[in-house]
PDB file of C-alpha atoms in Angstrom:
ATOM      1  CA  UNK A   1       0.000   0.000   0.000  1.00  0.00           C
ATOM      2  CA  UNK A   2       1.412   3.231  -1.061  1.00  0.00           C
ATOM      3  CA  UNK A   3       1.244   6.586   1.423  1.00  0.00           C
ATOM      4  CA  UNK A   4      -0.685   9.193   0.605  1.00  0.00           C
ATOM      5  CA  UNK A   5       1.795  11.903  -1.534  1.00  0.00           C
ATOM      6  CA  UNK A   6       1.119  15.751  -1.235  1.00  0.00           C
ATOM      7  CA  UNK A   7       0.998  16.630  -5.202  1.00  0.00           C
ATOM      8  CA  UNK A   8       1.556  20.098  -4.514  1.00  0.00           C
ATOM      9  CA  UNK A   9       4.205  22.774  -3.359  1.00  0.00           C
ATOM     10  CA  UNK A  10       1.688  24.718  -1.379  1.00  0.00           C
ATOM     11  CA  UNK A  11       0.343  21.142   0.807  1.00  0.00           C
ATOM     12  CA  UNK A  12       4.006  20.135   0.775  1.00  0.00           C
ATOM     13  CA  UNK A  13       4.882  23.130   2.986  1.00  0.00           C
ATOM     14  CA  UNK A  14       1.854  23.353   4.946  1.00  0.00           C
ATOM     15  CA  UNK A  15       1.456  19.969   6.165  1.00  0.00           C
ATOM     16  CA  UNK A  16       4.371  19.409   8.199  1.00  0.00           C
ATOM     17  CA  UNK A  17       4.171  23.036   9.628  1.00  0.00           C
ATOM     18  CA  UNK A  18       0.623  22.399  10.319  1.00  0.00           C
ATOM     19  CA  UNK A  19       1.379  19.204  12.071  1.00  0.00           C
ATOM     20  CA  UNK A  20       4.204  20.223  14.326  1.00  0.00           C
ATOM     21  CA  UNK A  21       2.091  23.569  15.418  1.00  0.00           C
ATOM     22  CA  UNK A  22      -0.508  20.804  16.499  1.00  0.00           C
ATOM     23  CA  UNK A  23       2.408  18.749  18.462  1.00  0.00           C
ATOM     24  CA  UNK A  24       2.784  21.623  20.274  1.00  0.00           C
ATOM     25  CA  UNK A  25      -0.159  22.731  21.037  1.00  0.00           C
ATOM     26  CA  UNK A  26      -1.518  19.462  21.954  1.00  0.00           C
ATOM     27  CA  UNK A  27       2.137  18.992  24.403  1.00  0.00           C
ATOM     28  CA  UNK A  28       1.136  22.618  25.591  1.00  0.00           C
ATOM     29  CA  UNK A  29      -2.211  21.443  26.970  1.00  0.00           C
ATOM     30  CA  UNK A  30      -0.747  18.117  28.496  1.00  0.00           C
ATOM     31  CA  UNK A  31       1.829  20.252  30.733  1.00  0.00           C
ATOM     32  CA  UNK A  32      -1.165  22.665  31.200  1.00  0.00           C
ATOM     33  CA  UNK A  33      -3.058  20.111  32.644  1.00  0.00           C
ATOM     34  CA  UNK A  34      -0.257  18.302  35.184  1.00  0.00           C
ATOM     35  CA  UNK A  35       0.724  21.469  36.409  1.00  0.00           C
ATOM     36  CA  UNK A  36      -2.843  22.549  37.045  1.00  0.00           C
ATOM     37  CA  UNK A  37      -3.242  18.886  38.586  1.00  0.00           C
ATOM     38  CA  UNK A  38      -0.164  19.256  40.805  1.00  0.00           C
ATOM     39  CA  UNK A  39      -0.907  22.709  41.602  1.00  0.00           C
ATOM     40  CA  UNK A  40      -4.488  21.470  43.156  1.00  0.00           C
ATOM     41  CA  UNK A  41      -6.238  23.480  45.854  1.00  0.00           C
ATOM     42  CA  UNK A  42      -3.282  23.937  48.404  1.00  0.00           C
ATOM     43  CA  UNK A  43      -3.215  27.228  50.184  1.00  0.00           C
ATOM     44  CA  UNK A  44       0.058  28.460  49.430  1.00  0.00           C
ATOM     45  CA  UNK A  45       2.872  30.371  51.873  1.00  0.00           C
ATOM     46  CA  UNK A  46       6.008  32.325  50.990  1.00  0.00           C
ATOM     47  CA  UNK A  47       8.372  32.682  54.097  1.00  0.00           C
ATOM     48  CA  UNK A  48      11.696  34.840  53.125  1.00  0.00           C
ATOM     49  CA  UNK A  49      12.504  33.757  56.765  1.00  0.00           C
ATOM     50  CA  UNK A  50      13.522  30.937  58.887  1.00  0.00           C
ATOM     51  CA  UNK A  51      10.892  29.594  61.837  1.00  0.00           C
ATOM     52  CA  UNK A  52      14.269  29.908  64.278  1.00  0.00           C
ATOM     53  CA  UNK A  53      17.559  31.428  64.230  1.00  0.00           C
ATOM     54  CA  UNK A  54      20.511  29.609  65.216  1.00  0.00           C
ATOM     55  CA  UNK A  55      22.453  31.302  67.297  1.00  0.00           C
ATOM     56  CA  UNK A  56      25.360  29.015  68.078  1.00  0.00           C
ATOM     57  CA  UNK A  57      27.067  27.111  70.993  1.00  0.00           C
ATOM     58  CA  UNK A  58      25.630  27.340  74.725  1.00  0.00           C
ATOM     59  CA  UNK A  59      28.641  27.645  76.588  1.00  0.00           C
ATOM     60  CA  UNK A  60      30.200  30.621  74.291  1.00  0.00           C
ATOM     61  CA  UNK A  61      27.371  32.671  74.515  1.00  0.00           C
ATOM     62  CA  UNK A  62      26.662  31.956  77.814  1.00  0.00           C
ATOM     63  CA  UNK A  63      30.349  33.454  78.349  1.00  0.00           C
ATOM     64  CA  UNK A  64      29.933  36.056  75.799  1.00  0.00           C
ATOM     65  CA  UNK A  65      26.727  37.302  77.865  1.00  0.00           C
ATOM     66  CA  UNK A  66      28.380  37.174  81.229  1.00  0.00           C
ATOM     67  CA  UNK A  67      30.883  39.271  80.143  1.00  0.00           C
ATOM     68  CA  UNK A  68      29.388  41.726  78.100  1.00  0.00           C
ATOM     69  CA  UNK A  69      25.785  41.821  78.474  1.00  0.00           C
ATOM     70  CA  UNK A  70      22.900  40.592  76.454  1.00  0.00           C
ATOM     71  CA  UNK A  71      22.982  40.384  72.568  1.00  0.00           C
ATOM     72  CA  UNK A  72      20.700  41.973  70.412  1.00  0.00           C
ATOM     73  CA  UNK A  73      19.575  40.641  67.114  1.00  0.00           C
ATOM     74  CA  UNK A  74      18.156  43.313  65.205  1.00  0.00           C
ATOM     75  CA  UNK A  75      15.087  43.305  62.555  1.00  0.00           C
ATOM     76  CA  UNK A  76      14.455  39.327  62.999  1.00  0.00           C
ATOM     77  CA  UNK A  77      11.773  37.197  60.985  1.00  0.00           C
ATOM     78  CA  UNK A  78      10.529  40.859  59.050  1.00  0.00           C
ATOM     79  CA  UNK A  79      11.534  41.885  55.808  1.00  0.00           C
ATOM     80  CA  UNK A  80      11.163  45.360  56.998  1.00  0.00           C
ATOM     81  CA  UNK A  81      13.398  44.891  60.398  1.00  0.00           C
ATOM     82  CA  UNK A  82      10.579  45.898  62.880  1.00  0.00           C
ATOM     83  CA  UNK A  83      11.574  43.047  65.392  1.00  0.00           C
ATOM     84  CA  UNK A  84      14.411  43.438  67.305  1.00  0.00           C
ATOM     85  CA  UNK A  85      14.650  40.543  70.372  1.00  0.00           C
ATOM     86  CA  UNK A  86      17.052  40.179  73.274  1.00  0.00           C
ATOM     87  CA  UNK A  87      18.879  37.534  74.011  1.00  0.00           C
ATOM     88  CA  UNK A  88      19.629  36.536  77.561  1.00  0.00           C
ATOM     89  CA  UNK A  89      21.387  33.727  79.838  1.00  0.00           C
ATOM     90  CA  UNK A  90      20.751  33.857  84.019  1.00  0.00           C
ATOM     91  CA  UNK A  91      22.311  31.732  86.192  1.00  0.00           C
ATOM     92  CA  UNK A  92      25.769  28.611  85.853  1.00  0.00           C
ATOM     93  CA  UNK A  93      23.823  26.214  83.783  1.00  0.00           C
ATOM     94  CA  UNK A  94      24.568  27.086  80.389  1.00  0.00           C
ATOM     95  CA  UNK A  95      21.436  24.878  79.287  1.00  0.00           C
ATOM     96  CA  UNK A  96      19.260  26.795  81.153  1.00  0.00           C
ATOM     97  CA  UNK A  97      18.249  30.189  82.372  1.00  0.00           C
ATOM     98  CA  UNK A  98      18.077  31.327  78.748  1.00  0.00           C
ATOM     99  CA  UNK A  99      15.585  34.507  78.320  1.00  0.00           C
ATOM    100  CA  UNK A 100      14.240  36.868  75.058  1.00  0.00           C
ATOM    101  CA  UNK A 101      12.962  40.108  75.553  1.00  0.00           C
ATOM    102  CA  UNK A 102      11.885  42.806  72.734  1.00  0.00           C
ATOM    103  CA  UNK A 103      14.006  45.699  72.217  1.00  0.00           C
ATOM    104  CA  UNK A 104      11.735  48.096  73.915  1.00  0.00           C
ATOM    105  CA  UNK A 105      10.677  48.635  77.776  1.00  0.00           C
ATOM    106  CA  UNK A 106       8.070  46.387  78.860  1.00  0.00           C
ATOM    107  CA  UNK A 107       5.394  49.874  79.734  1.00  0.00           C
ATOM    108  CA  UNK A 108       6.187  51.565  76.185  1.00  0.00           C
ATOM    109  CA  UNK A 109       6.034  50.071  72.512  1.00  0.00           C
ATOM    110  CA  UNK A 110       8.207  49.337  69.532  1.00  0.00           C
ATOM    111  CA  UNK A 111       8.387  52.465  68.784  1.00  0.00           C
ATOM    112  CA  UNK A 112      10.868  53.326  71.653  1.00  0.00           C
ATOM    113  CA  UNK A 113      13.457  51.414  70.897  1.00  0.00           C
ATOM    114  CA  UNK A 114      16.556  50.590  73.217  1.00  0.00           C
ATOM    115  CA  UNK A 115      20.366  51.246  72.931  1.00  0.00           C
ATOM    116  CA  UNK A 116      22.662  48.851  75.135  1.00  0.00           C
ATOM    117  CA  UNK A 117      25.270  50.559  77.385  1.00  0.00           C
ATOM    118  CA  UNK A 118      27.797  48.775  76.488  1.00  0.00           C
ATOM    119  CA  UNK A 119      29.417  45.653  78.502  1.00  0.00           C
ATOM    120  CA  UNK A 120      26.079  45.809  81.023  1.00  0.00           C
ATOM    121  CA  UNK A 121      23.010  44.076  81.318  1.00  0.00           C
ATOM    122  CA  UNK A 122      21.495  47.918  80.726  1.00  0.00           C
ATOM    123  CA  UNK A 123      19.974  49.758  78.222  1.00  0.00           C
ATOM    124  CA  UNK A 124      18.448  53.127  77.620  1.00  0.00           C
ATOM    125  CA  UNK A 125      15.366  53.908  75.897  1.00  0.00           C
ATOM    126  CA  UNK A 126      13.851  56.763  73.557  1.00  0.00           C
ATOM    127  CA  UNK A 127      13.175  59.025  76.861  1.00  0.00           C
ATOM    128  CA  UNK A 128      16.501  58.598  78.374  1.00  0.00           C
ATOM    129  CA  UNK A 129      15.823  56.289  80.823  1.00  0.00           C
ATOM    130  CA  UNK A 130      17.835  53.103  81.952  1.00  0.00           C
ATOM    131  CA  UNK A 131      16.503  50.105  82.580  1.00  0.00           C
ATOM    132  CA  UNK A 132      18.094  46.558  83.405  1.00  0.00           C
ATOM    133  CA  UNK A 133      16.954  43.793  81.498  1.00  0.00           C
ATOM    134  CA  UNK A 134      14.358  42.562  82.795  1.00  0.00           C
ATOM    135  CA  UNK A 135      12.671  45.613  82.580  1.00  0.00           C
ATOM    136  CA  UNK A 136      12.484  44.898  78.214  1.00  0.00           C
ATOM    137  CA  UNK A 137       9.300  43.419  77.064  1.00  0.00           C
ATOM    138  CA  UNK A 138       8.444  40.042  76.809  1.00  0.00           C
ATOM    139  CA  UNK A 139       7.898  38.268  73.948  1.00  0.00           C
ATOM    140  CA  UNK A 140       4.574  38.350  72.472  1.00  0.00           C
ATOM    141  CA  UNK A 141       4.488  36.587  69.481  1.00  0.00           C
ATOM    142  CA  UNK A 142       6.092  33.342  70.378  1.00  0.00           C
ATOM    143  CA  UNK A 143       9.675  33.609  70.429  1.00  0.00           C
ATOM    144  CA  UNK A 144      11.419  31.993  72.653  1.00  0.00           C
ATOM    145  CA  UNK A 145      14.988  30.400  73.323  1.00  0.00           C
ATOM    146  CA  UNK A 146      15.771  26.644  72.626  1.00  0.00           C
ATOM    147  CA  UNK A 147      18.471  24.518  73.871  1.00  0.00           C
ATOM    148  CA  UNK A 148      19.021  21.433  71.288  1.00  0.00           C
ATOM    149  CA  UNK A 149      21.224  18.587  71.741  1.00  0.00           C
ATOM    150  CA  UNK A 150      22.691  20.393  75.307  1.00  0.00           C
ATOM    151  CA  UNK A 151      25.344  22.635  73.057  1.00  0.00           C
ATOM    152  CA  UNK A 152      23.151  24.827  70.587  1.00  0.00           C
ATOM    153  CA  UNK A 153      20.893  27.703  71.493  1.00  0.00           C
ATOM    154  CA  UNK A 154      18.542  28.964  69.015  1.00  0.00           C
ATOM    155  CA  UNK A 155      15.272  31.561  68.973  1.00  0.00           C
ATOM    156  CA  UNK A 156      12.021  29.763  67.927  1.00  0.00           C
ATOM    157  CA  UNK A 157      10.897  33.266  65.630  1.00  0.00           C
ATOM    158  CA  UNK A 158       7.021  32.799  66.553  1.00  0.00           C
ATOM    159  CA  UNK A 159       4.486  33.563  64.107  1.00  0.00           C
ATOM    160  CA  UNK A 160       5.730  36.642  61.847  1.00  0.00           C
ATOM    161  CA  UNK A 161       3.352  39.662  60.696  1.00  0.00           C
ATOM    162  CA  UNK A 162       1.728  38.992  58.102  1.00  0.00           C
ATOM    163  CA  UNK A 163       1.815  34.879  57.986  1.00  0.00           C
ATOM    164  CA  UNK A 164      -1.040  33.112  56.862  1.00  0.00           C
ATOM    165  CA  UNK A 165      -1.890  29.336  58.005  1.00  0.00           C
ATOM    166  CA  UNK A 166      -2.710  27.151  55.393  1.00  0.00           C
TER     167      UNK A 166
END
């Protein structure tokens, strides 16, 4: 049985462009279709930040803290640097006693930020004042210190502004 011959010039070029826009088109709608399949109904998040921040080993910034005061880690889990924490270590047991504050007094807001005096557990805020410590504001939004494996601390960031929950 013979195959069918295009007799033509005009159905000699047209055919086979014809038939590879179709290939196309028809692989087009294929991918279309798995990707809309994959995609499905999931409630998407985008996170630019990490759920905890490692700070590093217990025993050196236990050290580091007796000696020169809490450490401040400015603008954490925000893109736009609003949340600045405290971190803090009480007490000999490196693997406890570990506290977070905000970077403001506990009776004002964000807005008054705090400057350490440097090599003290003291800081003064937007009015002028001093305060130790433990007169910063606690953490509201669920961060808090974590001790893993006995020789790494790291801040559990909370939620973040803004997060959605799937």
């Amino acid at each position: 049985m013979r195959r069918p011959e295009f007799r033509t010039p005009l159905a000699r070029a047209v055919a086979p462009v014809a038939a590879g826009l179709g290939f196309f088109a028809l692989l087009g709608l294929l991918l279309w279709g798995i990707a809309s399949l994959m995609a499905g109904e999931q409630a998407q998040t985008t996170t630019f930040t990490p759920d905890r921040l490692q700070v590093g080993s217990i025993t050196r910034w236990a050290e580091s803290i007796d000696t020169d005061g809490p450490v401040l880690f400015p603008g954490l889990g925000t893109t736009s640097g609003e949340r600045t924490l405290v971190l803090d270590h009480n007490g000999t047991n490196v693997e406890k006693g570990w506290v977070v504050y905000y970077a403001y007094p506990a009776d004002r807001g964000p807005e008054c930020a705090v400057e350490q005096v440097e090599g003290t557990d003291d800081f003064v805020d937007c009015d002028g004042r001093t305060l130790d410590v433990t007169e910063l504001s606690p953490p509201t939004n669920g961060e808090y210190p974590i001790v893993e494996d006995r020789k790494t601390v790291f801040i559990d960031l909370g939620e973040r502004p803004g997060d959605t929950t799937p």
